[in-house]
Amino acid sequence: MGSILFEMKDQVAVITLNRPEKFNAFNREMALQLQAVLDECVATTCRAVVITGAGKAFCAGQDLGEAVDPQGPGMHRILKEHYNPLITRIRSLQKPVVAAVNGVAAGAGANLALSCDLCIASDSATFIQAFSKIGLVPDSGGSFFLPRLVGWQRAAGLMMLGDKVGSAEALQMGLIWKTVADLQLQEEALAIAKQLATMPTQALALIKEQLNQSATNNLAQQLALEDQLQQQAAATDDFKEGVAAFLEKRKPVFKGQ
Ligand code: LHQ
């Protein structure tokens, strides 16, 4: 697949946004190919996913040439058919998704990264809510994730001013999980994904569900959800294995079942 590279190793799927000459800006082809490979991740035996960018950038958001092209998909289809299904796929995938942000992440590209379960960024990566600079509003879940990640004031600053934020500042404000030296990024992202892929996959999926629902639940609803999901986790083979390994003083071998 041209605009998206996809490889699977050790139960980790690595997805690379691959339009480096356009700083991996999204056109329709790349958006639909990314949806298709995320669908493959549902079906295959992969137990963790990494999303990264080819070349210097992570993703510069929407390809602005396509956005204004009279022959292009048109504004209303871009959100409905490209970004909203992408963000929904990432949040509903029952496997952890790691964003390895290797350079600039702007507009929908920034918010794609923020929709992932863990976002790690190279020291020289930057994040830009570029929308307001061109007269648009944040999309791809940005207006949902940003206030929840960094609080209302910082979200307002990021969304309205649209300034570039370096990875150290992004880390400090809680936008991302960690920063890594540029040359170590891919290795570190893969190491985290491999670690996740050896963990109890079903429990991780249920944790993801807890996080998803905590965004809108009240305490009573969340306590009820914890009760329900804990029953499901306790019914897995991996729970049995985790407890057995603890009692037998050995390392657990989780199969994701
Ligand atoms: C690009 C892009 C790009 C095309 C760099 N498109 N070529 C939803 C609904 C519908 C429509 C609109 O959008 C959305 C969602 C959104 O994502 S809106 C936000 C869209 N993104 C932006 O506004 C960011 C635009 N890009 C930039 O501000 C800069 O390029 C950044 C800050 C990302 C990088 O700056 P530099 O490091 O100075 O690199 P550059 O500007 O020289 O870009 C490198 C190349 O990539 C360049 O191509 P060229 O042929 O001139 O070397 C750019 O034209 C191309 N490129 N972003 N979004």
PDB file of C-alpha atoms and ligand atoms in Angstrom:
ATOM      1  CA  MET A   1       0.000   0.000   0.000  1.00  0.00           C
ATOM      2  CA  GLY A   2       1.648   3.239  -1.163  1.00  0.00           C
ATOM      3  CA  SER A   3       0.543   5.908   1.299  1.00  0.00           C
ATOM      4  CA  ILE A   4       0.576   3.541   4.251  1.00  0.00           C
ATOM      5  CA  LEU A   5       3.239   0.987   5.098  1.00  0.00           C
ATOM      6  CA  PHE A   6       2.183  -1.931   7.256  1.00  0.00           C
ATOM      7  CA  GLU A   7       4.317  -4.622   8.807  1.00  0.00           C
ATOM      8  CA  MET A   8       3.749  -7.173  11.502  1.00  0.00           C
ATOM      9  CA  LYS A   9       6.451  -8.554  13.771  1.00  0.00           C
ATOM     10  CA  ASP A  10       6.303 -10.336  17.119  1.00  0.00           C
ATOM     11  CA  GLN A  11       2.560  -9.639  17.324  1.00  0.00           C
ATOM     12  CA  VAL A  12       3.174  -5.900  16.898  1.00  0.00           C
ATOM     13  CA  ALA A  13       1.721  -4.090  13.885  1.00  0.00           C
ATOM     14  CA  VAL A  14       3.761  -1.094  12.719  1.00  0.00           C
ATOM     15  CA  ILE A  15       1.837   1.390  10.592  1.00  0.00           C
ATOM     16  CA  THR A  16       3.816   4.125   8.831  1.00  0.00           C
ATOM     17  CA  LEU A  17       2.179   7.192   7.286  1.00  0.00           C
ATOM     18  CA  ASN A  18       4.045   7.383   4.019  1.00  0.00           C
ATOM     19  CA  ARG A  19       3.762  10.641   2.092  1.00  0.00           C
ATOM     20  CA  PRO A  20       7.069  12.098   3.261  1.00  0.00           C
ATOM     21  CA  GLU A  21       7.275  14.730   0.508  1.00  0.00           C
ATOM     22  CA  LYS A  22       3.999  16.191   1.864  1.00  0.00           C
ATOM     23  CA  PHE A  23       5.031  15.739   5.501  1.00  0.00           C
ATOM     24  CA  ASN A  24       2.592  12.787   5.533  1.00  0.00           C
ATOM     25  CA  ALA A  25      -0.407  15.092   5.124  1.00  0.00           C
ATOM     26  CA  PHE A  26      -3.639  13.132   4.769  1.00  0.00           C
ATOM     27  CA  ASN A  27      -5.271  12.796   1.396  1.00  0.00           C
ATOM     28  CA  ARG A  28      -8.277  10.553   0.838  1.00  0.00           C
ATOM     29  CA  GLU A  29      -6.141   7.619  -0.274  1.00  0.00           C
ATOM     30  CA  MET A  30      -4.004   7.711   2.856  1.00  0.00           C
ATOM     31  CA  ALA A  31      -7.023   8.101   5.154  1.00  0.00           C
ATOM     32  CA  LEU A  32      -8.835   5.135   3.581  1.00  0.00           C
ATOM     33  CA  GLN A  33      -5.693   2.988   3.588  1.00  0.00           C
ATOM     34  CA  LEU A  34      -5.126   3.766   7.261  1.00  0.00           C
ATOM     35  CA  GLN A  35      -8.712   2.740   8.005  1.00  0.00           C
ATOM     36  CA  ALA A  36      -8.141  -0.515   6.104  1.00  0.00           C
ATOM     37  CA  VAL A  37      -4.953  -1.447   7.996  1.00  0.00           C
ATOM     38  CA  LEU A  38      -6.598  -0.633  11.339  1.00  0.00           C
ATOM     39  CA  ASP A  39      -9.343  -3.049  10.314  1.00  0.00           C
ATOM     40  CA  GLU A  40      -6.670  -5.662   9.633  1.00  0.00           C
ATOM     41  CA  CYS A  41      -5.380  -5.100  13.164  1.00  0.00           C
ATOM     42  CA  VAL A  42      -8.816  -6.068  14.514  1.00  0.00           C
ATOM     43  CA  ALA A  43      -8.736  -9.355  12.663  1.00  0.00           C
ATOM     44  CA  THR A  44      -5.099 -10.433  12.953  1.00  0.00           C
ATOM     45  CA  THR A  45      -3.218 -11.848  15.893  1.00  0.00           C
ATOM     46  CA  CYS A  46      -1.460  -8.567  16.551  1.00  0.00           C
ATOM     47  CA  ARG A  47      -1.579  -7.516  20.204  1.00  0.00           C
ATOM     48  CA  ALA A  48      -0.269  -3.934  19.930  1.00  0.00           C
ATOM     49  CA  VAL A  49      -0.038  -1.284  17.224  1.00  0.00           C
ATOM     50  CA  VAL A  50       2.480   1.488  16.515  1.00  0.00           C
ATOM     51  CA  ILE A  51       1.647   4.450  14.277  1.00  0.00           C
ATOM     52  CA  THR A  52       4.539   6.581  13.041  1.00  0.00           C
ATOM     53  CA  GLY A  53       5.535   8.768  10.105  1.00  0.00           C
ATOM     54  CA  ALA A  54       8.035   8.304   7.275  1.00  0.00           C
ATOM     55  CA  GLY A  55      10.761  10.896   6.863  1.00  0.00           C
ATOM     56  CA  LYS A  56      11.004  14.146   8.817  1.00  0.00           C
ATOM     57  CA  ALA A  57       7.388  14.631   9.885  1.00  0.00           C
ATOM     58  CA  PHE A  58       4.783  12.619  11.752  1.00  0.00           C
ATOM     59  CA  CYS A  59       1.799  14.125   9.927  1.00  0.00           C
ATOM     60  CA  ALA A  60       0.942  17.677   8.796  1.00  0.00           C
ATOM     61  CA  GLY A  61      -2.817  17.068   9.010  1.00  0.00           C
ATOM     62  CA  GLN A  62      -5.134  17.413   6.069  1.00  0.00           C
ATOM     63  CA  ASP A  63      -3.501  17.817   2.653  1.00  0.00           C
ATOM     64  CA  LEU A  64      -4.603  21.382   2.062  1.00  0.00           C
ATOM     65  CA  GLY A  65      -4.244  21.014  -1.696  1.00  0.00           C
ATOM     66  CA  GLU A  66      -6.838  18.249  -1.672  1.00  0.00           C
ATOM     67  CA  ALA A  67      -9.058  20.181   0.769  1.00  0.00           C
ATOM     68  CA  VAL A  68      -9.596  22.973  -1.753  1.00  0.00           C
ATOM     69  CA  ASP A  69      -9.421  20.872  -4.922  1.00  0.00           C
ATOM     70  CA  PRO A  70     -12.766  21.138  -6.766  1.00  0.00           C
ATOM     71  CA  GLN A  71     -12.235  17.521  -7.872  1.00  0.00           C
ATOM     72  CA  GLY A  72     -11.385  16.463  -4.291  1.00  0.00           C
ATOM     73  CA  PRO A  73     -13.685  14.784  -1.771  1.00  0.00           C
ATOM     74  CA  GLY A  74     -15.035  18.104  -0.422  1.00  0.00           C
ATOM     75  CA  MET A  75     -15.009  19.421   3.120  1.00  0.00           C
ATOM     76  CA  HIS A  76     -18.046  17.619   4.467  1.00  0.00           C
ATOM     77  CA  ARG A  77     -16.848  14.187   3.312  1.00  0.00           C
ATOM     78  CA  ILE A  78     -13.366  14.720   4.748  1.00  0.00           C
ATOM     79  CA  LEU A  79     -14.545  14.569   8.345  1.00  0.00           C
ATOM     80  CA  LYS A  80     -17.391  12.112   7.819  1.00  0.00           C
ATOM     81  CA  GLU A  81     -15.446   9.623   5.722  1.00  0.00           C
ATOM     82  CA  HIS A  82     -11.798  10.217   6.683  1.00  0.00           C
ATOM     83  CA  TYR A  83     -11.099  11.471  10.199  1.00  0.00           C
ATOM     84  CA  ASN A  84     -14.139  10.511  12.239  1.00  0.00           C
ATOM     85  CA  PRO A  85     -13.955   6.838  11.211  1.00  0.00           C
ATOM     86  CA  LEU A  86     -10.195   6.860  11.885  1.00  0.00           C
ATOM     87  CA  ILE A  87     -10.454   8.229  15.400  1.00  0.00           C
ATOM     88  CA  THR A  88     -13.372   5.894  16.144  1.00  0.00           C
ATOM     89  CA  ARG A  89     -11.323   2.929  14.931  1.00  0.00           C
ATOM     90  CA  ILE A  90      -8.361   3.822  17.132  1.00  0.00           C
ATOM     91  CA  ARG A  91     -10.502   4.306  20.241  1.00  0.00           C
ATOM     92  CA  SER A  92     -12.551   1.148  19.664  1.00  0.00           C
ATOM     93  CA  LEU A  93      -9.648  -1.139  18.677  1.00  0.00           C
ATOM     94  CA  GLN A  94      -9.365  -3.653  21.504  1.00  0.00           C
ATOM     95  CA  LYS A  95      -5.587  -3.448  21.463  1.00  0.00           C
ATOM     96  CA  PRO A  96      -3.227  -0.701  22.630  1.00  0.00           C
ATOM     97  CA  VAL A  97      -2.136   1.825  20.005  1.00  0.00           C
ATOM     98  CA  VAL A  98       1.157   3.693  20.453  1.00  0.00           C
ATOM     99  CA  ALA A  99       1.828   6.897  18.506  1.00  0.00           C
ATOM    100  CA  ALA A 100       5.550   7.357  17.801  1.00  0.00           C
ATOM    101  CA  VAL A 101       5.671  11.037  16.866  1.00  0.00           C
ATOM    102  CA  ASN A 102       8.888  11.469  14.915  1.00  0.00           C
ATOM    103  CA  GLY A 103       8.522  15.115  13.822  1.00  0.00           C
ATOM    104  CA  VAL A 104       5.867  17.743  13.371  1.00  0.00           C
ATOM    105  CA  ALA A 105       2.280  16.677  14.160  1.00  0.00           C
ATOM    106  CA  ALA A 106      -0.119  19.372  12.970  1.00  0.00           C
ATOM    107  CA  GLY A 107      -3.899  19.686  12.751  1.00  0.00           C
ATOM    108  CA  ALA A 108      -5.593  16.335  12.263  1.00  0.00           C
ATOM    109  CA  GLY A 109      -2.110  14.763  12.450  1.00  0.00           C
ATOM    110  CA  ALA A 110      -1.651  16.040  16.019  1.00  0.00           C
ATOM    111  CA  ASN A 111      -5.087  14.855  17.040  1.00  0.00           C
ATOM    112  CA  LEU A 112      -4.577  11.436  15.467  1.00  0.00           C
ATOM    113  CA  ALA A 113      -1.505  11.087  17.741  1.00  0.00           C
ATOM    114  CA  LEU A 114      -3.460  12.276  20.789  1.00  0.00           C
ATOM    115  CA  SER A 115      -6.222   9.744  20.135  1.00  0.00           C
ATOM    116  CA  CYS A 116      -3.746   6.886  20.577  1.00  0.00           C
ATOM    117  CA  ASP A 117      -3.432   5.126  23.927  1.00  0.00           C
ATOM    118  CA  LEU A 118       0.168   6.161  24.485  1.00  0.00           C
ATOM    119  CA  CYS A 119       1.836   9.013  22.675  1.00  0.00           C
ATOM    120  CA  ILE A 120       5.617   9.117  22.685  1.00  0.00           C
ATOM    121  CA  ALA A 121       7.554  11.785  20.846  1.00  0.00           C
ATOM    122  CA  SER A 122      11.122  12.384  19.757  1.00  0.00           C
ATOM    123  CA  ASP A 123      12.955  15.284  21.377  1.00  0.00           C
ATOM    124  CA  SER A 124      12.592  17.351  18.223  1.00  0.00           C
ATOM    125  CA  ALA A 125       8.906  16.540  17.578  1.00  0.00           C
ATOM    126  CA  THR A 126       6.373  19.368  17.711  1.00  0.00           C
ATOM    127  CA  PHE A 127       2.598  19.562  18.098  1.00  0.00           C
ATOM    128  CA  ILE A 128       0.467  22.261  16.459  1.00  0.00           C
ATOM    129  CA  GLN A 129      -3.272  22.776  16.650  1.00  0.00           C
ATOM    130  CA  ALA A 130      -2.909  24.423  13.255  1.00  0.00           C
ATOM    131  CA  PHE A 131      -6.636  24.816  12.615  1.00  0.00           C
ATOM    132  CA  SER A 132      -7.223  28.358  13.880  1.00  0.00           C
ATOM    133  CA  LYS A 133      -4.305  29.618  11.780  1.00  0.00           C
ATOM    134  CA  ILE A 134      -6.302  28.822   8.650  1.00  0.00           C
ATOM    135  CA  GLY A 135      -9.741  29.721   9.954  1.00  0.00           C
ATOM    136  CA  LEU A 136     -10.847  26.228  11.015  1.00  0.00           C
ATOM    137  CA  VAL A 137     -11.710  24.569  14.303  1.00  0.00           C
ATOM    138  CA  PRO A 138     -10.028  21.492  15.806  1.00  0.00           C
ATOM    139  CA  ASP A 139     -11.331  18.183  14.502  1.00  0.00           C
ATOM    140  CA  SER A 140     -10.310  14.516  14.660  1.00  0.00           C
ATOM    141  CA  GLY A 141     -11.285  14.475  18.334  1.00  0.00           C
ATOM    142  CA  GLY A 142      -9.035  17.371  19.363  1.00  0.00           C
ATOM    143  CA  SER A 143     -11.823  19.291  21.076  1.00  0.00           C
ATOM    144  CA  PHE A 144     -12.607  16.120  23.070  1.00  0.00           C
ATOM    145  CA  PHE A 145      -9.098  14.934  23.980  1.00  0.00           C
ATOM    146  CA  LEU A 146      -7.327  18.258  24.590  1.00  0.00           C
ATOM    147  CA  PRO A 147      -9.337  19.567  27.587  1.00  0.00           C
ATOM    148  CA  ARG A 148      -9.271  16.082  29.091  1.00  0.00           C
ATOM    149  CA  LEU A 149      -5.508  15.723  28.610  1.00  0.00           C
ATOM    150  CA  VAL A 150      -4.267  19.153  29.628  1.00  0.00           C
ATOM    151  CA  GLY A 151      -7.200  20.993  31.268  1.00  0.00           C
ATOM    152  CA  TRP A 152      -9.495  23.713  29.963  1.00  0.00           C
ATOM    153  CA  GLN A 153      -7.106  26.697  30.016  1.00  0.00           C
ATOM    154  CA  ARG A 154      -4.244  24.965  28.276  1.00  0.00           C
ATOM    155  CA  ALA A 155      -6.643  23.437  25.765  1.00  0.00           C
ATOM    156  CA  ALA A 156      -8.073  26.884  25.044  1.00  0.00           C
ATOM    157  CA  GLY A 157      -4.563  28.282  24.577  1.00  0.00           C
ATOM    158  CA  LEU A 158      -3.507  25.465  22.275  1.00  0.00           C
ATOM    159  CA  MET A 159      -6.725  25.494  20.246  1.00  0.00           C
ATOM    160  CA  MET A 160      -7.080  29.261  19.902  1.00  0.00           C
ATOM    161  CA  LEU A 161      -3.486  30.403  19.511  1.00  0.00           C
ATOM    162  CA  GLY A 162      -2.388  27.403  17.439  1.00  0.00           C
ATOM    163  CA  ASP A 163       1.224  27.829  18.553  1.00  0.00           C
ATOM    164  CA  LYS A 164       3.862  25.174  18.047  1.00  0.00           C
ATOM    165  CA  VAL A 165       4.567  23.164  21.221  1.00  0.00           C
ATOM    166  CA  GLY A 166       7.819  21.239  21.562  1.00  0.00           C
ATOM    167  CA  SER A 167       7.855  17.715  22.940  1.00  0.00           C
ATOM    168  CA  ALA A 168       9.373  18.776  26.303  1.00  0.00           C
ATOM    169  CA  GLU A 169       6.526  21.245  26.834  1.00  0.00           C
ATOM    170  CA  ALA A 170       3.997  18.688  25.588  1.00  0.00           C
ATOM    171  CA  LEU A 171       5.301  16.245  28.182  1.00  0.00           C
ATOM    172  CA  GLN A 172       5.236  18.833  30.942  1.00  0.00           C
ATOM    173  CA  MET A 173       1.584  19.692  30.237  1.00  0.00           C
ATOM    174  CA  GLY A 174       0.498  16.049  30.087  1.00  0.00           C
ATOM    175  CA  LEU A 175      -0.224  15.987  26.376  1.00  0.00           C
ATOM    176  CA  ILE A 176       2.041  12.967  25.823  1.00  0.00           C
ATOM    177  CA  TRP A 177       3.386   9.958  27.730  1.00  0.00           C
ATOM    178  CA  LYS A 178       7.136  10.431  27.235  1.00  0.00           C
ATOM    179  CA  THR A 179       9.888  11.938  25.119  1.00  0.00           C
ATOM    180  CA  VAL A 180      12.762   9.991  23.623  1.00  0.00           C
ATOM    181  CA  ALA A 181      16.024  11.007  21.924  1.00  0.00           C
ATOM    182  CA  ASP A 182      15.419  11.350  18.166  1.00  0.00           C
ATOM    183  CA  LEU A 183      17.537   8.375  17.177  1.00  0.00           C
ATOM    184  CA  GLN A 184      15.975   6.138  19.830  1.00  0.00           C
ATOM    185  CA  LEU A 185      12.326   6.849  19.013  1.00  0.00           C
ATOM    186  CA  GLN A 186      11.519   3.910  16.755  1.00  0.00           C
ATOM    187  CA  GLU A 187      13.386   1.441  18.945  1.00  0.00           C
ATOM    188  CA  GLU A 188      11.708   2.725  22.107  1.00  0.00           C
ATOM    189  CA  ALA A 189       8.226   2.756  20.540  1.00  0.00           C
ATOM    190  CA  LEU A 190       8.724  -0.813  19.389  1.00  0.00           C
ATOM    191  CA  ALA A 191       9.997  -1.848  22.820  1.00  0.00           C
ATOM    192  CA  ILE A 192       6.891  -0.382  24.493  1.00  0.00           C
ATOM    193  CA  ALA A 193       4.627  -2.050  21.910  1.00  0.00           C
ATOM    194  CA  LYS A 194       6.417  -5.396  22.357  1.00  0.00           C
ATOM    195  CA  GLN A 195       6.005  -5.091  26.123  1.00  0.00           C
ATOM    196  CA  LEU A 196       2.288  -4.398  25.643  1.00  0.00           C
ATOM    197  CA  ALA A 197       2.039  -7.360  23.237  1.00  0.00           C
ATOM    198  CA  THR A 198       3.238  -9.747  25.955  1.00  0.00           C
ATOM    199  CA  MET A 199       0.732  -8.439  28.503  1.00  0.00           C
ATOM    200  CA  PRO A 200      -2.835  -9.654  29.151  1.00  0.00           C
ATOM    201  CA  THR A 201      -4.378  -8.266  25.961  1.00  0.00           C
ATOM    202  CA  GLN A 202      -7.957  -8.598  27.099  1.00  0.00           C
ATOM    203  CA  ALA A 203      -7.259  -6.698  30.320  1.00  0.00           C
ATOM    204  CA  LEU A 204      -5.599  -3.957  28.272  1.00  0.00           C
ATOM    205  CA  ALA A 205      -8.676  -3.776  26.050  1.00  0.00           C
ATOM    206  CA  LEU A 206     -10.878  -3.477  29.132  1.00  0.00           C
ATOM    207  CA  ILE A 207      -8.617  -0.740  30.557  1.00  0.00           C
ATOM    208  CA  LYS A 208      -9.054   1.091  27.264  1.00  0.00           C
ATOM    209  CA  GLU A 209     -12.808   0.735  27.663  1.00  0.00           C
ATOM    210  CA  GLN A 210     -12.570   2.167  31.205  1.00  0.00           C
ATOM    211  CA  LEU A 211     -10.649   5.168  29.916  1.00  0.00           C
ATOM    212  CA  ASN A 212     -13.062   5.676  27.020  1.00  0.00           C
ATOM    213  CA  GLN A 213     -16.071   5.642  29.307  1.00  0.00           C
ATOM    214  CA  SER A 214     -14.438   7.679  32.102  1.00  0.00           C
ATOM    215  CA  ALA A 215     -14.480  10.631  29.732  1.00  0.00           C
ATOM    216  CA  THR A 216     -18.245  10.898  30.076  1.00  0.00           C
ATOM    217  CA  ASN A 217     -19.335   8.699  33.038  1.00  0.00           C
ATOM    218  CA  ASN A 218     -20.079   9.905  36.550  1.00  0.00           C
ATOM    219  CA  LEU A 219     -18.562   8.091  39.563  1.00  0.00           C
ATOM    220  CA  ALA A 220     -21.537   5.763  40.064  1.00  0.00           C
ATOM    221  CA  GLN A 221     -21.467   4.750  36.408  1.00  0.00           C
ATOM    222  CA  GLN A 222     -17.722   4.240  36.485  1.00  0.00           C
ATOM    223  CA  LEU A 223     -17.890   2.090  39.643  1.00  0.00           C
ATOM    224  CA  ALA A 224     -20.563  -0.049  37.975  1.00  0.00           C
ATOM    225  CA  LEU A 225     -18.399  -0.326  34.878  1.00  0.00           C
ATOM    226  CA  GLU A 226     -15.367  -1.379  36.953  1.00  0.00           C
ATOM    227  CA  ASP A 227     -17.477  -4.082  38.562  1.00  0.00           C
ATOM    228  CA  GLN A 228     -18.659  -5.350  35.176  1.00  0.00           C
ATOM    229  CA  LEU A 229     -15.250  -5.237  33.474  1.00  0.00           C
ATOM    230  CA  GLN A 230     -13.460  -6.784  36.450  1.00  0.00           C
ATOM    231  CA  GLN A 231     -15.731  -9.830  36.122  1.00  0.00           C
ATOM    232  CA  GLN A 232     -14.732 -10.076  32.483  1.00  0.00           C
ATOM    233  CA  ALA A 233     -11.026  -9.712  33.260  1.00  0.00           C
ATOM    234  CA  ALA A 234     -11.243 -12.301  36.020  1.00  0.00           C
ATOM    235  CA  ALA A 235     -12.763 -14.794  33.558  1.00  0.00           C
ATOM    236  CA  THR A 236      -9.702 -14.733  31.258  1.00  0.00           C
ATOM    237  CA  ASP A 237      -6.982 -17.373  31.057  1.00  0.00           C
ATOM    238  CA  ASP A 238      -4.427 -14.598  31.488  1.00  0.00           C
ATOM    239  CA  PHE A 239      -5.820 -13.757  34.929  1.00  0.00           C
ATOM    240  CA  LYS A 240      -5.435 -17.416  35.952  1.00  0.00           C
ATOM    241  CA  GLU A 241      -1.907 -17.403  34.556  1.00  0.00           C
ATOM    242  CA  GLY A 242      -1.013 -14.120  36.302  1.00  0.00           C
ATOM    243  CA  VAL A 243      -2.095 -15.408  39.703  1.00  0.00           C
ATOM    244  CA  ALA A 244      -0.532 -18.857  39.166  1.00  0.00           C
ATOM    245  CA  ALA A 245       2.779 -17.297  38.127  1.00  0.00           C
ATOM    246  CA  PHE A 246       2.755 -15.053  41.193  1.00  0.00           C
ATOM    247  CA  LEU A 247       2.106 -17.954  43.548  1.00  0.00           C
ATOM    248  CA  GLU A 248       4.695 -20.143  41.812  1.00  0.00           C
ATOM    249  CA  LYS A 249       7.230 -17.287  41.872  1.00  0.00           C
ATOM    250  CA  ARG A 250       7.830 -17.388  38.112  1.00  0.00           C
ATOM    251  CA  LYS A 251       7.343 -15.000  35.192  1.00  0.00           C
ATOM    252  CA  PRO A 252       3.853 -15.184  33.699  1.00  0.00           C
ATOM    253  CA  VAL A 253       3.331 -16.137  30.066  1.00  0.00           C
ATOM    254  CA  PHE A 254       0.253 -14.285  28.849  1.00  0.00           C
ATOM    255  CA  LYS A 255      -1.422 -15.465  25.663  1.00  0.00           C
ATOM    256  CA  GLY A 256      -3.917 -12.658  25.317  1.00  0.00           C
ATOM    257  CA  GLN A 257      -6.834 -14.971  26.049  1.00  0.00           C
TER     258      GLN A 257
HETATM  259  C1  LHQ B   1       1.771  20.111   3.083  1.00  0.00           C
HETATM  260  C2  LHQ B   1       1.051  20.222   4.285  1.00  0.00           C
HETATM  261  C3  LHQ B   1      -0.355  20.089   4.234  1.00  0.00           C
HETATM  262  C4  LHQ B   1      -0.167  19.785   1.940  1.00  0.00           C
HETATM  263  C5  LHQ B   1       3.119  20.465   4.756  1.00  0.00           C
HETATM  264  N1  LHQ B   1      -0.924  19.875   3.027  1.00  0.00           N
HETATM  265  N2  LHQ B   1       1.167  19.902   1.922  1.00  0.00           N
HETATM  266  C6  LHQ B   1     -10.218  18.962   8.130  1.00  0.00           C
HETATM  267  C7  LHQ B   1     -11.307  19.345   7.350  1.00  0.00           C
HETATM  268  C8  LHQ B   1     -11.113  19.766   6.022  1.00  0.00           C
HETATM  269  C9  LHQ B   1     -10.127  20.489   5.561  1.00  0.00           C
HETATM  270  C10 LHQ B   1      -9.041  20.940   6.254  1.00  0.00           C
HETATM  271  O1  LHQ B   1      -8.450  20.182   7.242  1.00  0.00           O
HETATM  272  C11 LHQ B   1      -8.962  19.396   8.157  1.00  0.00           C
HETATM  273  C12 LHQ B   1      -8.082  18.942   9.206  1.00  0.00           C
HETATM  274  C13 LHQ B   1      -6.735  19.600   9.340  1.00  0.00           C
HETATM  275  O2  LHQ B   1      -5.783  18.900   9.529  1.00  0.00           O
HETATM  276  S1  LHQ B   1      -6.620  21.294   9.233  1.00  0.00           S
HETATM  277  C14 LHQ B   1      -4.879  21.597   9.443  1.00  0.00           C
HETATM  278  C15 LHQ B   1      -4.118  21.282   8.193  1.00  0.00           C
HETATM  279  N3  LHQ B   1      -2.706  21.410   8.392  1.00  0.00           N
HETATM  280  C16 LHQ B   1      -2.080  22.585   8.460  1.00  0.00           C
HETATM  281  O3  LHQ B   1      -2.641  23.638   8.409  1.00  0.00           O
HETATM  282  C17 LHQ B   1      -0.577  22.533   8.544  1.00  0.00           C
HETATM  283  C18 LHQ B   1       0.054  23.073   7.294  1.00  0.00           C
HETATM  284  N4  LHQ B   1       1.481  22.914   7.324  1.00  0.00           N
HETATM  285  C19 LHQ B   1       2.309  23.700   8.015  1.00  0.00           C
HETATM  286  O4  LHQ B   1       1.907  24.597   8.735  1.00  0.00           O
HETATM  287  C20 LHQ B   1       3.776  23.427   7.908  1.00  0.00           C
HETATM  288  O5  LHQ B   1       4.019  22.751   6.708  1.00  0.00           O
HETATM  289  C21 LHQ B   1       4.332  22.583   9.075  1.00  0.00           C
HETATM  290  C22 LHQ B   1       4.292  23.442  10.364  1.00  0.00           C
HETATM  291  C23 LHQ B   1       3.554  21.302   9.281  1.00  0.00           C
HETATM  292  C24 LHQ B   1       5.794  22.230   8.773  1.00  0.00           C
HETATM  293  O6  LHQ B   1       6.516  23.402   8.472  1.00  0.00           O
HETATM  294  P1  LHQ B   1       7.987  23.299   7.830  1.00  0.00           P
HETATM  295  O7  LHQ B   1       8.839  22.444   8.676  1.00  0.00           O
HETATM  296  O8  LHQ B   1       8.432  24.702   7.590  1.00  0.00           O
HETATM  297  O9  LHQ B   1       7.805  22.513   6.464  1.00  0.00           O
HETATM  298  P2  LHQ B   1       7.130  23.028   5.096  1.00  0.00           P
HETATM  299  O10 LHQ B   1       6.032  23.977   5.381  1.00  0.00           O
HETATM  300  O11 LHQ B   1       8.219  23.482   4.173  1.00  0.00           O
HETATM  301  O12 LHQ B   1       6.464  21.670   4.536  1.00  0.00           O
HETATM  302  C25 LHQ B   1       7.229  20.661   3.892  1.00  0.00           C
HETATM  303  C26 LHQ B   1       6.496  20.197   2.674  1.00  0.00           C
HETATM  304  O13 LHQ B   1       5.285  19.556   3.088  1.00  0.00           O
HETATM  305  C27 LHQ B   1       6.084  21.364   1.781  1.00  0.00           C
HETATM  306  O14 LHQ B   1       6.116  20.906   0.452  1.00  0.00           O
HETATM  307  P3  LHQ B   1       7.117  21.593  -0.623  1.00  0.00           P
HETATM  308  O15 LHQ B   1       6.800  20.876  -1.914  1.00  0.00           O
HETATM  309  O16 LHQ B   1       6.858  23.049  -0.627  1.00  0.00           O
HETATM  310  O17 LHQ B   1       8.498  21.259  -0.097  1.00  0.00           O
HETATM  311  C28 LHQ B   1       4.658  21.627   2.211  1.00  0.00           C
HETATM  312  O18 LHQ B   1       3.874  22.234   1.218  1.00  0.00           O
HETATM  313  C29 LHQ B   1       4.166  20.229   2.483  1.00  0.00           C
HETATM  314  N5  LHQ B   1       3.054  20.257   3.427  1.00  0.00           N
HETATM  315  N6  LHQ B   1       1.903  20.453   5.289  1.00  0.00           N
HETATM  316  N7  LHQ B   1      -1.123  20.135   5.332  1.00  0.00           N
END
